[in-house]
Coordinates of C-alpha atoms and ligand atoms in Angstrom, one line a residue:
X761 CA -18.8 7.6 -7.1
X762 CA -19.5 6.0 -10.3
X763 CA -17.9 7.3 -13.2
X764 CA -20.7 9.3 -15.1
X765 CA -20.9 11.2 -11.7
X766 CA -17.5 11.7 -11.4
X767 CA -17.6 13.3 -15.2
X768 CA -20.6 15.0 -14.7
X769 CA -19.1 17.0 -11.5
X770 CA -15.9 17.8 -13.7
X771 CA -18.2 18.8 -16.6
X772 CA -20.5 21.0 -13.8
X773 CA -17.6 22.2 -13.0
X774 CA -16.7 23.7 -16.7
X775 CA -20.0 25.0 -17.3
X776 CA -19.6 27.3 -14.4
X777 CA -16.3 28.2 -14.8
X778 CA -17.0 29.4 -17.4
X779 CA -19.8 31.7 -17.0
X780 CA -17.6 33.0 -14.1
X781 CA -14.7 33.7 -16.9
X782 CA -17.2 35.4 -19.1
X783 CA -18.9 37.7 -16.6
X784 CA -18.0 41.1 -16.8
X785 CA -19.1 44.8 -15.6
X786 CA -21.3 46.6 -17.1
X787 CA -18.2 48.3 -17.7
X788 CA -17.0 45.8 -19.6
X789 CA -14.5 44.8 -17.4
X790 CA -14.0 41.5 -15.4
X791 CA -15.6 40.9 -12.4
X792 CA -13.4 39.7 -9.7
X793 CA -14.1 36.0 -9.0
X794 CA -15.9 35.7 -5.8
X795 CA -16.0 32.6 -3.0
X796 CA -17.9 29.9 -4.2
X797 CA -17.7 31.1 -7.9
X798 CA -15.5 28.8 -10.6
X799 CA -12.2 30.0 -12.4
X800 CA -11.9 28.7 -15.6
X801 CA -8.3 27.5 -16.8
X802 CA -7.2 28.6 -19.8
X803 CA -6.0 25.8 -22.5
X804 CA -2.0 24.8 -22.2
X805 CA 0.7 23.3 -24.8
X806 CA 2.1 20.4 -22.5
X807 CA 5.3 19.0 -23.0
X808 CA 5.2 15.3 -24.2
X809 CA 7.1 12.5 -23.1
X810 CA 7.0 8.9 -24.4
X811 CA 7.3 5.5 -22.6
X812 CA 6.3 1.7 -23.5
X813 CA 4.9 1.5 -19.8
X814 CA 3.8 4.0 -17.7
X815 CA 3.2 3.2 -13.6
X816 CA 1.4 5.9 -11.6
X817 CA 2.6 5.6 -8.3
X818 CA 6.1 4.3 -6.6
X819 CA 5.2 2.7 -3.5
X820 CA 4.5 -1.1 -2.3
X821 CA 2.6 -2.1 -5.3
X822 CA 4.2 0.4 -8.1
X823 CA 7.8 -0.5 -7.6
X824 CA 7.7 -4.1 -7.6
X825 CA 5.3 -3.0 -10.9
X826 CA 8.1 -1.3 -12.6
X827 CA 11.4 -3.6 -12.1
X828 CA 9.0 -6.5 -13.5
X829 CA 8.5 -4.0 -16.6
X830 CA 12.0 -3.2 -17.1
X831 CA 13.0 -6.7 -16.3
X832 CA 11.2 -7.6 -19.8
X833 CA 13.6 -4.9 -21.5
X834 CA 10.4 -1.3 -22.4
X835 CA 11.3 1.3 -22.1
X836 CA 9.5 2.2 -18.8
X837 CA 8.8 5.4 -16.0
X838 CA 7.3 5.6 -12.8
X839 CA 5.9 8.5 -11.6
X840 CA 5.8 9.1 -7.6
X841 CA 4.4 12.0 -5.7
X842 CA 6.9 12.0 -3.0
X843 CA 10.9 12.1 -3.1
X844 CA 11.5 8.6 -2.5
X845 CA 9.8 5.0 -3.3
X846 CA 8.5 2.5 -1.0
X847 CA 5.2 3.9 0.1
X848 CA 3.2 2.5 3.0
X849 CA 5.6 -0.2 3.4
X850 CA 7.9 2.4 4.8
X851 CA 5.0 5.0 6.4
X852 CA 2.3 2.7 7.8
X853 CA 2.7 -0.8 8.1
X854 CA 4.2 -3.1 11.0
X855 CA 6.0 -6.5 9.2
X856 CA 5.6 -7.1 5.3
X857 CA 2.9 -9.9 5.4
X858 CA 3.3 -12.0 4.4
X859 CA 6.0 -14.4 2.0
X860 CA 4.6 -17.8 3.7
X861 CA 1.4 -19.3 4.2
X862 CA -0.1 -19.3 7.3
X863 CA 1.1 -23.2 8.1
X864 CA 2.3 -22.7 12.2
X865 CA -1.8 -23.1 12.9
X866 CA -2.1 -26.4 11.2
X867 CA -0.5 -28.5 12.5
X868 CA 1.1 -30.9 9.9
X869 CA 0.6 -28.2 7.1
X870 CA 4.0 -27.8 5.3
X871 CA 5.9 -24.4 5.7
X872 CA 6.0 -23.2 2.2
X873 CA 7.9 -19.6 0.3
X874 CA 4.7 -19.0 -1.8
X875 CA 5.4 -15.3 -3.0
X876 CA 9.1 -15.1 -4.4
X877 CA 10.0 -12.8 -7.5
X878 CA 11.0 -9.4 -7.1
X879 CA 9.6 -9.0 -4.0
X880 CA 12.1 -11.8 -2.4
X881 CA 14.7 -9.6 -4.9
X882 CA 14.4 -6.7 -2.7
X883 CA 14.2 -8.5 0.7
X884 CA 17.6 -10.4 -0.5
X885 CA 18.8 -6.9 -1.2
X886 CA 17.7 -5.4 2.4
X887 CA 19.6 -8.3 4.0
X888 CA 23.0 -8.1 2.9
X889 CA 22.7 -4.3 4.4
X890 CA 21.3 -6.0 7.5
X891 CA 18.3 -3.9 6.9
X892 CA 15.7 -6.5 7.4
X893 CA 14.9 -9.4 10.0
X894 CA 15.0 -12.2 7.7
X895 CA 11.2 -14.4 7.5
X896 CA 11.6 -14.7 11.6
X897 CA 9.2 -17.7 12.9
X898 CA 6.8 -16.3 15.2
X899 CA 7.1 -18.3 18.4
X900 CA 4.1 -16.7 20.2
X901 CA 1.0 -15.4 18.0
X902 CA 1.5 -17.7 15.0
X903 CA -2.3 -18.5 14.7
X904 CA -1.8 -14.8 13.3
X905 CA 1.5 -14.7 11.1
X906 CA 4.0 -17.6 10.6
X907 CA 6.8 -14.9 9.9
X908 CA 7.5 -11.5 10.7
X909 CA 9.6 -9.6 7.8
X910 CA 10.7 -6.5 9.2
X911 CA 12.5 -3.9 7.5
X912 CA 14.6 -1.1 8.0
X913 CA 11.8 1.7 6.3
X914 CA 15.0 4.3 5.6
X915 CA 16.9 1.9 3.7
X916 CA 14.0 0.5 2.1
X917 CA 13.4 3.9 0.0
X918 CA 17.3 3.5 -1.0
X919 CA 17.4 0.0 -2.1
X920 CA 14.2 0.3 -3.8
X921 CA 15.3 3.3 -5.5
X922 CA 18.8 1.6 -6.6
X923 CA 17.4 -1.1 -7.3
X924 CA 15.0 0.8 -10.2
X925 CA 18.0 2.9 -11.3
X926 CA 19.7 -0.5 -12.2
X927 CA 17.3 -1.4 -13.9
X928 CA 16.7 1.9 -16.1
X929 CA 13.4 2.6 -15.1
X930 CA 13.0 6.4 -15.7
X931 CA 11.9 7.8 -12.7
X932 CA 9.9 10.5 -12.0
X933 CA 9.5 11.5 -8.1
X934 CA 8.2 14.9 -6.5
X935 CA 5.6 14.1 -9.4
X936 CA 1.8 13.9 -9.1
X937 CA -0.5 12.5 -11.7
X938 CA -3.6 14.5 -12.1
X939 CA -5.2 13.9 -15.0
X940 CA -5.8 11.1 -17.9
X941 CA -6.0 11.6 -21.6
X942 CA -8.2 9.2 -23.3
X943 CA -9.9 7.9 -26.7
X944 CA -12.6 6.0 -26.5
X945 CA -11.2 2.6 -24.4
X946 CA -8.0 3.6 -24.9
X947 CA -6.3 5.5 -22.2
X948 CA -3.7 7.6 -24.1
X949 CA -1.7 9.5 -21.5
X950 CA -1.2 10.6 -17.8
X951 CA -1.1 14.1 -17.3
X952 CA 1.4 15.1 -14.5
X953 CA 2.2 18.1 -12.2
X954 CA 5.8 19.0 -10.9
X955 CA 8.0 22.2 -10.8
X956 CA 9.1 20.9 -13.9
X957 CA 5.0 22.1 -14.8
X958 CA 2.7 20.0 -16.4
X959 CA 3.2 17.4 -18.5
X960 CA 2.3 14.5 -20.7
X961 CA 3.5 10.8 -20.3
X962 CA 2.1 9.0 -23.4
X963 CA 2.5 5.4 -23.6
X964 CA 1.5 2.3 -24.9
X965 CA 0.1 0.2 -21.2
X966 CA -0.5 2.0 -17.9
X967 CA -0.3 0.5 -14.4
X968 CA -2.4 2.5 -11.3
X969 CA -0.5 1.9 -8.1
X970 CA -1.5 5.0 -6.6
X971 CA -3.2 3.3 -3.5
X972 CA -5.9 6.0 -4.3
X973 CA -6.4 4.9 -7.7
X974 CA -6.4 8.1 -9.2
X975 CA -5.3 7.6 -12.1
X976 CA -8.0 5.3 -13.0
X977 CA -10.4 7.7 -12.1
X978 CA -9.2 10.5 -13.8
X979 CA -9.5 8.4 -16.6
X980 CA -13.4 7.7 -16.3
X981 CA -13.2 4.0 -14.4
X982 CA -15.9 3.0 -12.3
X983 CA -15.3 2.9 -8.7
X984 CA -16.8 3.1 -5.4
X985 CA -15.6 4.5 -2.0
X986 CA -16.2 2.4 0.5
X987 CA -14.7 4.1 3.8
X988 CA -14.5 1.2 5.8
X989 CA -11.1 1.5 7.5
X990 CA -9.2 3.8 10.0
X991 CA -6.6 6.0 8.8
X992 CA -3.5 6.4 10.9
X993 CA 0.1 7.9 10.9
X994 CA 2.6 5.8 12.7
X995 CA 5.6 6.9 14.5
X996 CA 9.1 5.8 14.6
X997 CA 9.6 5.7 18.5
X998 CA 13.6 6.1 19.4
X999 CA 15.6 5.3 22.7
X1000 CA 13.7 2.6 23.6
X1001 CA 14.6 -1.0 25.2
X1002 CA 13.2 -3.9 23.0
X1003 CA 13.8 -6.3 26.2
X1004 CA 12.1 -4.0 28.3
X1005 CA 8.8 -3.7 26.8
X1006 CA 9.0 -7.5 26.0
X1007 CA 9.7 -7.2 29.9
X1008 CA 7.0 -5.2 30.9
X1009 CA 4.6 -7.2 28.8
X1010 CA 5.1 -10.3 30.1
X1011 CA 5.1 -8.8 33.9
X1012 CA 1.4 -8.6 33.3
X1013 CA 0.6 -11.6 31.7
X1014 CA 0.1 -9.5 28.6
X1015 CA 2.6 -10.6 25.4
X1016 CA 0.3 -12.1 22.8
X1017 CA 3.3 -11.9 20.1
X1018 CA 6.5 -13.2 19.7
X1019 CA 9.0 -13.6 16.9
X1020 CA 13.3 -13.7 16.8
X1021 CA 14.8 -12.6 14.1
X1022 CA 18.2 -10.1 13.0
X1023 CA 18.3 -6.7 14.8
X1024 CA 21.2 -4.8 15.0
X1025 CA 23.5 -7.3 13.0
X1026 CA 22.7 -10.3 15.3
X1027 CA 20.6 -13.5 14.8
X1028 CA 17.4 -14.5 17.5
X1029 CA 17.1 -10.9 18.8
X1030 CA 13.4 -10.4 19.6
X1031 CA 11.9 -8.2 16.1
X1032 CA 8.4 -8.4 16.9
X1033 CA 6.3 -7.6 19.7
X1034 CA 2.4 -6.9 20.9
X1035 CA 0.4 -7.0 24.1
X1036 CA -3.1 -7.8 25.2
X1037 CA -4.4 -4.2 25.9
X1038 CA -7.2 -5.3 28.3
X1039 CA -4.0 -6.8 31.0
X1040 CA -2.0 -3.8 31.1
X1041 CA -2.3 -0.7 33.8
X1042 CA -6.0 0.9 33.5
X1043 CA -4.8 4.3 32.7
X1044 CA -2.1 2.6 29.6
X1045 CA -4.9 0.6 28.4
X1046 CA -7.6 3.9 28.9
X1047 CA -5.2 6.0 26.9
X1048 CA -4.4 3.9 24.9
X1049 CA -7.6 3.2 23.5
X1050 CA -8.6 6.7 23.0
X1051 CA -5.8 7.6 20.6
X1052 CA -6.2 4.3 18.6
X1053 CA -2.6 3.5 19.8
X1054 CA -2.0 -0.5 19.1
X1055 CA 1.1 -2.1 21.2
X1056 CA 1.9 -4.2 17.8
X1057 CA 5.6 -3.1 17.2
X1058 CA 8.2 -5.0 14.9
X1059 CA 12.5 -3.6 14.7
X1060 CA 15.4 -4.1 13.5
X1061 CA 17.8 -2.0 15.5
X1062 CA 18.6 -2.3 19.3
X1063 CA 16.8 1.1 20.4
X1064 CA 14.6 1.5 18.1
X1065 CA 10.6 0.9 17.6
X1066 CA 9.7 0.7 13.6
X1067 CA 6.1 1.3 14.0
X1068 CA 3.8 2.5 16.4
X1069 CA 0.0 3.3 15.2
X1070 CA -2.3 5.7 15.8
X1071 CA -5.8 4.9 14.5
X1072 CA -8.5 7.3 13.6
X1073 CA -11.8 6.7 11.9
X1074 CA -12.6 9.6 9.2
X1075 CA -16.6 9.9 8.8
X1076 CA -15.5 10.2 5.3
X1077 CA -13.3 8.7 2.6
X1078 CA -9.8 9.7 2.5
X1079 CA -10.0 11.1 -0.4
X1080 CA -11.7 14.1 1.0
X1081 CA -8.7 16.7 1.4
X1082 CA -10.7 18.9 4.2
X1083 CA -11.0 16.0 6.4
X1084 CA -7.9 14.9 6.1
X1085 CA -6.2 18.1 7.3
X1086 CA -8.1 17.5 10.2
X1087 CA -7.0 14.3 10.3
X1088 CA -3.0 15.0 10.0
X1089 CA -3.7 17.9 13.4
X1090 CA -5.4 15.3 15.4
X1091 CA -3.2 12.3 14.6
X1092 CA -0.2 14.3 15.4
X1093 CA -1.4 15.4 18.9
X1094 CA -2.0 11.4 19.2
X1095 CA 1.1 10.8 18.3
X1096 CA 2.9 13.2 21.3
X1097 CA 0.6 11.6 23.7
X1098 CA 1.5 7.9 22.7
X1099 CA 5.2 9.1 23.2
X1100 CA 4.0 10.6 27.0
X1101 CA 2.0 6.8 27.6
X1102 CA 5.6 5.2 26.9
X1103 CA 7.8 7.2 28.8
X1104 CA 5.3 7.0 31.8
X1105 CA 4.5 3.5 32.2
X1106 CA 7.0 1.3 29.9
X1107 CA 10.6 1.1 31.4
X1108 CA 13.1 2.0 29.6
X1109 CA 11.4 4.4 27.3
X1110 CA 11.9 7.3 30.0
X1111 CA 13.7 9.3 27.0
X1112 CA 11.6 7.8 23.8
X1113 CA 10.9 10.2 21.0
X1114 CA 9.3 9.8 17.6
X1115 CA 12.1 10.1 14.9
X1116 CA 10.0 9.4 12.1
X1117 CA 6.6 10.1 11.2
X1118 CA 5.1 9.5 7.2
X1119 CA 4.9 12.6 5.5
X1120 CA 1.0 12.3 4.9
X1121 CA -1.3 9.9 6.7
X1122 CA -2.0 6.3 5.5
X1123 CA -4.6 5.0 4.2
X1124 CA -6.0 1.6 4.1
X1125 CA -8.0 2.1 1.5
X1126 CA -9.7 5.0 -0.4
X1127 CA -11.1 4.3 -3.9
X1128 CA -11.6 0.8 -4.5
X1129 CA -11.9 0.5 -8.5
X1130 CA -13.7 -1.6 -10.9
X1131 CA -12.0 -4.7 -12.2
X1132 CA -13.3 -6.9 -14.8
X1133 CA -13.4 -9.7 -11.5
X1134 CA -14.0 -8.7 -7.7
X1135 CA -12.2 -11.3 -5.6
X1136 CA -15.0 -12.1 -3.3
X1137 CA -14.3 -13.6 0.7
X1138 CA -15.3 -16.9 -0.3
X1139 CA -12.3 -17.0 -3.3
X1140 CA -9.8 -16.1 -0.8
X1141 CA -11.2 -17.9 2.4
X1142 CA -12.0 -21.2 0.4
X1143 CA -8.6 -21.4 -1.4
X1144 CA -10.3 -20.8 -4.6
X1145 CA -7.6 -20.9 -8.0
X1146 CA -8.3 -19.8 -11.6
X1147 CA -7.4 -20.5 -15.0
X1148 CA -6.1 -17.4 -15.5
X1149 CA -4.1 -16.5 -12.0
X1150 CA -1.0 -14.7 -11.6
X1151 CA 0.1 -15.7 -8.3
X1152 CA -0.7 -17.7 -5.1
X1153 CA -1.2 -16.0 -1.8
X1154 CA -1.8 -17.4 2.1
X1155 CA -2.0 -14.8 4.5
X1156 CA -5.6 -13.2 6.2
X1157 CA -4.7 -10.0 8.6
X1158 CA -7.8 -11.3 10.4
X1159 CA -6.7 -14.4 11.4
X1160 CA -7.5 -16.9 13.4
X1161 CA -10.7 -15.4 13.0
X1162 CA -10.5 -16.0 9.1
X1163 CA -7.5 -18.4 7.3
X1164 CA -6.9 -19.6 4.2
X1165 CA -9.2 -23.0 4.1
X1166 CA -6.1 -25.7 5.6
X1167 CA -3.7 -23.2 5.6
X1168 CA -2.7 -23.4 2.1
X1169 CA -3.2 -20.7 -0.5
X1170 CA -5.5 -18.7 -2.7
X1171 CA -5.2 -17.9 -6.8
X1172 CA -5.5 -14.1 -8.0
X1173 CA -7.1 -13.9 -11.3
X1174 CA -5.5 -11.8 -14.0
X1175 CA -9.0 -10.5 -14.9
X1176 CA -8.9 -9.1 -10.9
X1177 CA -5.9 -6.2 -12.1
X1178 CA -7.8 -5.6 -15.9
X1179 CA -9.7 -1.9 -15.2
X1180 CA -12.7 -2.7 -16.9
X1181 CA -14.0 -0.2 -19.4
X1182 CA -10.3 0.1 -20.6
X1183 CA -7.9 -2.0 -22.9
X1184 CA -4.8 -0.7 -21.6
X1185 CA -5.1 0.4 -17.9
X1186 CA -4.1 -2.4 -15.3
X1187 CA -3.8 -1.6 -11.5
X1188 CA -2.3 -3.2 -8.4
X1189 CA -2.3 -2.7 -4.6
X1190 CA -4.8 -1.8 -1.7
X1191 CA -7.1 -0.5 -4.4
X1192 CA -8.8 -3.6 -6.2
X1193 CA -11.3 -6.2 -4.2
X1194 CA -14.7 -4.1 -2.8
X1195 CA -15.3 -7.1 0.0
X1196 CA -13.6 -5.9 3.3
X1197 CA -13.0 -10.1 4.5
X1198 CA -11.4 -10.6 1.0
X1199 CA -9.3 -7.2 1.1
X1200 CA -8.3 -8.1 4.6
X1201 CA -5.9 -10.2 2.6
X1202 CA -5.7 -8.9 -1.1
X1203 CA -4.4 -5.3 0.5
X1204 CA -1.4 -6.8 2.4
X1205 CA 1.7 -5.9 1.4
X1206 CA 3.5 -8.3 -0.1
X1207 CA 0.0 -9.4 -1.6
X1208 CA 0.6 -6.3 -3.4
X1209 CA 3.8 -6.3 -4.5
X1210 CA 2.9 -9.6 -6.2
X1211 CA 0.0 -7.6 -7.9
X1212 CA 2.6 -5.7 -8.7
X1213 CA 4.6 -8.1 -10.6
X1214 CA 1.9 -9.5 -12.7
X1215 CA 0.6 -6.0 -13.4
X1216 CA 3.9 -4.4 -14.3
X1217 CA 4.4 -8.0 -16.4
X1218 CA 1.2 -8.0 -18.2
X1219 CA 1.8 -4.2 -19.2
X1220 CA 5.1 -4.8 -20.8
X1221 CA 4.3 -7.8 -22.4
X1222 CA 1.2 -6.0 -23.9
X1223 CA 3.6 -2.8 -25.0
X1224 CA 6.2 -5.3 -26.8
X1225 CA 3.4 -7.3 -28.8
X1226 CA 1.1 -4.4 -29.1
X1227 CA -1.7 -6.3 -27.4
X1228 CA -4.7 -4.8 -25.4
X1229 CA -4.8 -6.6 -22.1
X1230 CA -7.5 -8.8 -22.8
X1231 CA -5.9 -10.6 -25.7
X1232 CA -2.8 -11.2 -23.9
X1233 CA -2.1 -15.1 -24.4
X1234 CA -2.3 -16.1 -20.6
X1235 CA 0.3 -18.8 -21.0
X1236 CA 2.9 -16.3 -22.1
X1237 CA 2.1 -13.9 -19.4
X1238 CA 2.7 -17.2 -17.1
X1239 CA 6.0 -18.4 -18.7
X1240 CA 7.7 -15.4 -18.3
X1241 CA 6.1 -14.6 -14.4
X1242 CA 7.6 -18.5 -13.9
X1243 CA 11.0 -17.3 -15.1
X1244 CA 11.2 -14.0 -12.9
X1245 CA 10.5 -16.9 -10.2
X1246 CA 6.7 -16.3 -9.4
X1247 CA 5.3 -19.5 -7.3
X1248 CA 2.1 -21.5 -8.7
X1249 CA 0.5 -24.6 -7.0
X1250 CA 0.4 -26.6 -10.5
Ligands
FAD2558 C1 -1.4 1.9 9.3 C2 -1.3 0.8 8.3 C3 -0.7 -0.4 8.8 C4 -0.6 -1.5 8.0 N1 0.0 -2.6 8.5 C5 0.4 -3.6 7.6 C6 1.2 -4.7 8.0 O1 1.6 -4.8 9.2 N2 1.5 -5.7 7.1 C7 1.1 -5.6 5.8 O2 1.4 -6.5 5.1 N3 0.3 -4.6 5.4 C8 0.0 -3.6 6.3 N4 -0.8 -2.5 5.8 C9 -1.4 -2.6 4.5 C10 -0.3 -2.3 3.4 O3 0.7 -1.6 4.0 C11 -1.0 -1.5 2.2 O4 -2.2 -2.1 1.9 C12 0.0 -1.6 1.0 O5 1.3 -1.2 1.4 C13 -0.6 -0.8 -0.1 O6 0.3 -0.8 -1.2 P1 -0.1 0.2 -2.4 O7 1.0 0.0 -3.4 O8 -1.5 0.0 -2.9 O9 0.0 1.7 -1.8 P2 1.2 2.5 -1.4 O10 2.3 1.7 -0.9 O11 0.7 3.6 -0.4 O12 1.7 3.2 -2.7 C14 1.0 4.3 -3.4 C15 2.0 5.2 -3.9 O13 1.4 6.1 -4.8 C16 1.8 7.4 -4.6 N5 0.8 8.3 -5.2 C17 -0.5 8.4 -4.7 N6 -1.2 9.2 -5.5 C18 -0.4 9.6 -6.5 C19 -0.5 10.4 -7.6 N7 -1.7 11.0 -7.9 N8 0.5 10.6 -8.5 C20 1.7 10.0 -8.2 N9 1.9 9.2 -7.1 C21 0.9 9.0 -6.3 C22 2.0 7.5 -3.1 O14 2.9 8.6 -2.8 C23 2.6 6.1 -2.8 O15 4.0 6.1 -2.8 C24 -1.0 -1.4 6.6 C25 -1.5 -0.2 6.1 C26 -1.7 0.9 7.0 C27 -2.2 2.1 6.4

């Protein structure tokens, strides 16, 4: 929807509501709203509340946005709709891809850390918990990934949320962000929505990492909705034997990935796992394919499966609440039968059940929003760099079929996180690049934690000099992304 439409349905909207809220009787009294009619709201004093930056959303993206924000000393919130941080990285994903470039398919390519910062920050965190694998070499499957970085998704929302405490970023969970206040190309505030009521967070730079990019659409930013992904809801799959499905897999020829990493406090345990559907039992693979289940599975504990997904594709966006409820029903009966297909046919899954499921399903993508540049699949498969880039990034979730040209790495533009239309809105995360080959690989997680970073940077930077984003000097916005430890080619 672009954005006069989306205005014109909220100003429809208004118009109607509010012949509905002046019809009366000929009594003179009100008529009682009827099905289909509109309510009008009534006007309402909200609270204000006052921050230098202000990040809509506390997941993959948002968090990694708001430590590099506090890091530069503003005063700065985040607001997050559930009662916890970490987002998809904790509901939907399998391994955080990826920190490395994809070097183990070329061979005499040099293995290189290319995304650091505070995304390394909170993997260093996770590991002296022993909540993480470590950046474990795939042995099998590496024309895929080079690493596997698994995570513990529990004590992922807890160091994440420590880690922003520490820092004094002011947060704001059990919060939803429904609204923008703007003057002219200046978005002004974020209206919110809590038991505390409704509220308004002014400040002086705003970061959308709502995955959904909501914020940047309530604030009149062109987008499009390009429903071109499954949604799913993994499960958390308990009382399970790692060596047992690694077993079973190879027993018919089937293990297409393999990577050794820490699980349960020891080194070279096996953290990552999948199978070639088409070489296992008929009826597995039948079922299996019905339900969207994949057999991709990463871990770090001894009985324990982090993610198994279930796939479903929505005949429209995920932004569309009524198909979505649908969506939760169906993906939760998928869910109990993916549990049945591993007790039935894997060996030692006999007493498997799902211990964790993510409060709401995932999304790969919903809104996808206007940005003064649209990374395009020939930037990201070519290696392409910019003047004005922020990071580098190597990893494709479509490889082999598409790599970064010789392994190496791609540049993401600044101008790629700048909302266009506004002087002050950045965003970050699954919800910028329209080209499905070049999101493939922008919309990876640690791709968007490093969006993250420059975004949260940018917009702090902007707050302490009083800058609009597009007269930010790019080579202070680079010193100080080099001095929180951000990786460049040159
Ligand atoms: C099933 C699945 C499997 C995946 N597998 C992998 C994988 O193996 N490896 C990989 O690297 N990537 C994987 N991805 C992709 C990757 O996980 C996502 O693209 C990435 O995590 C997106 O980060 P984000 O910050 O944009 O969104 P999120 O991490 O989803 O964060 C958005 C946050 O905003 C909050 N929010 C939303 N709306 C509002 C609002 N209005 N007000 C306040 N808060 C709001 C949400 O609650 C959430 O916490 C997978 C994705 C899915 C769905």
């Amino acid at each position: 929807m672009k954005r006069r439409e989306f205005h014109q349905a909220a100003i429809g909207l208004g118009t109607a509501g509010l012949a509905s809220f002046l019809g009366s009787t000929s009594r003179g009294e009100e008529a009682p709203p009827q099905e289909g009619d509109w309510y009008m709201e009534p006007p309402k004093k909200l609270p204000v509340r006052r921050f230098d930056v202000v990040i809509a959303g506390g997941g993959t993206a948002g968090v990694v946005a708001a430590l590099a924000a506090a890091a530069q000393g503003v005063k700065t919130a985040l607001i997050e709709a559930k009662g916890y941080t970490g987002g998809t990285v904790t509901e939907g994903g399998t391994a955080l891809h990826s920190f490395y470039n994809l070097w183990k398919a070329f061979p005499g390519v040099e293995k290189r850390q290319v995304i650091r910062g505070f995304p390394q920050k909170i993997i260093d965190r996770l590991l002296s918990l022993g909540a993480c694998s470590g950046h474990a070499e795939m042995e099998k499957g590496f024309n895929y990934d080079s690493v596997c970085t698994a995570i513990d998704t529990e004590m992922y929302k807890l160091v994440t949320m420590e880690m922003l405490a520490e820092a004094a970023v002011e947060m704001f969970l059990n919060t939803m962000v429904v609204g923008a206040i703007r003057d002219g190309n200046r978005l002004l505030g974020a209206v919110t929505e809590s038991r505390a009521g409704r509220e308004a967070f002014f400040a002086h730079s705003f970061v959308d990492c709502t995955a959904y990019g909501d914020l940047a659409a309530f604030a009149g930013a062109d987008f499009t909705e390009p429903n071109d992904y499954a949604v799913a809801n993994s499960i958390g799959l308990a009382n399970v034997n790692v060596e047992k499905y690694y077993e079973f897999l190879e027993s018919h020829d089937a293990l297409t990935e393999l990577a050794r990493g820490l699980r349960s406090g020891q080194d070279g345990q096996i953290v990552r796992l999948e199978g070639r559907l088409v070489n296992l039992p008929e009826d597995f693979r039948r079922e299996a394919t019905e339900i969207g289940m994949s057999t991709v599975t990463t871990t770090v504990h001894d009985n324990y499966f982090m993610f198994i997904k279930l796939n479903l594709k929505l005949p429209v966006s995920p932004t569309n609440r009524d198909a979505v409820t649908w969506a939760e029903l169906e993906l939760r009966r998928r869910q109990a039968r993916a549990v049945e297909l591993f007790r039935k046919y894997v060996p030692g899954c006999e007493k498997a059940f799902i211990a964790r499921t993510a409060p709401r399903l995932n999304i790969r993508r919903a809104r996808c929003i206007r940005c003064d540049y649209d990374v395009t699949r020939e930037d990201v498969l070519e290696g392409r760099h910019f003047p004005d880039e922020v990071f580098v990034y190597g990893f494709h979730d479509m490889a082999p079929r598409y790599q970064i040209k010789d392994g190496g790495t791609y540049g993401m533009p600044y101008r790629a996180l700048c909302v266009s239309g506004l002087d002050n809105l950045w965003c970050a995360g699954m919800l910028i690049t329209s080209d499905f080959v070049a999101h493939m690989s922008t919309r990876n997680t640690v791709c968007s934690m490093a969006q993250g970073q420059a975004a949260g940077t940018a917009a702090a930077l902007c707050a302490q000099q009083k800058l609009t984003m597009r007269d930010l000097p790019y080579k202070l916005l680079r010193q100080t992304l080099e001095k929180d430890d951000v990786v460049f080619e040159s």
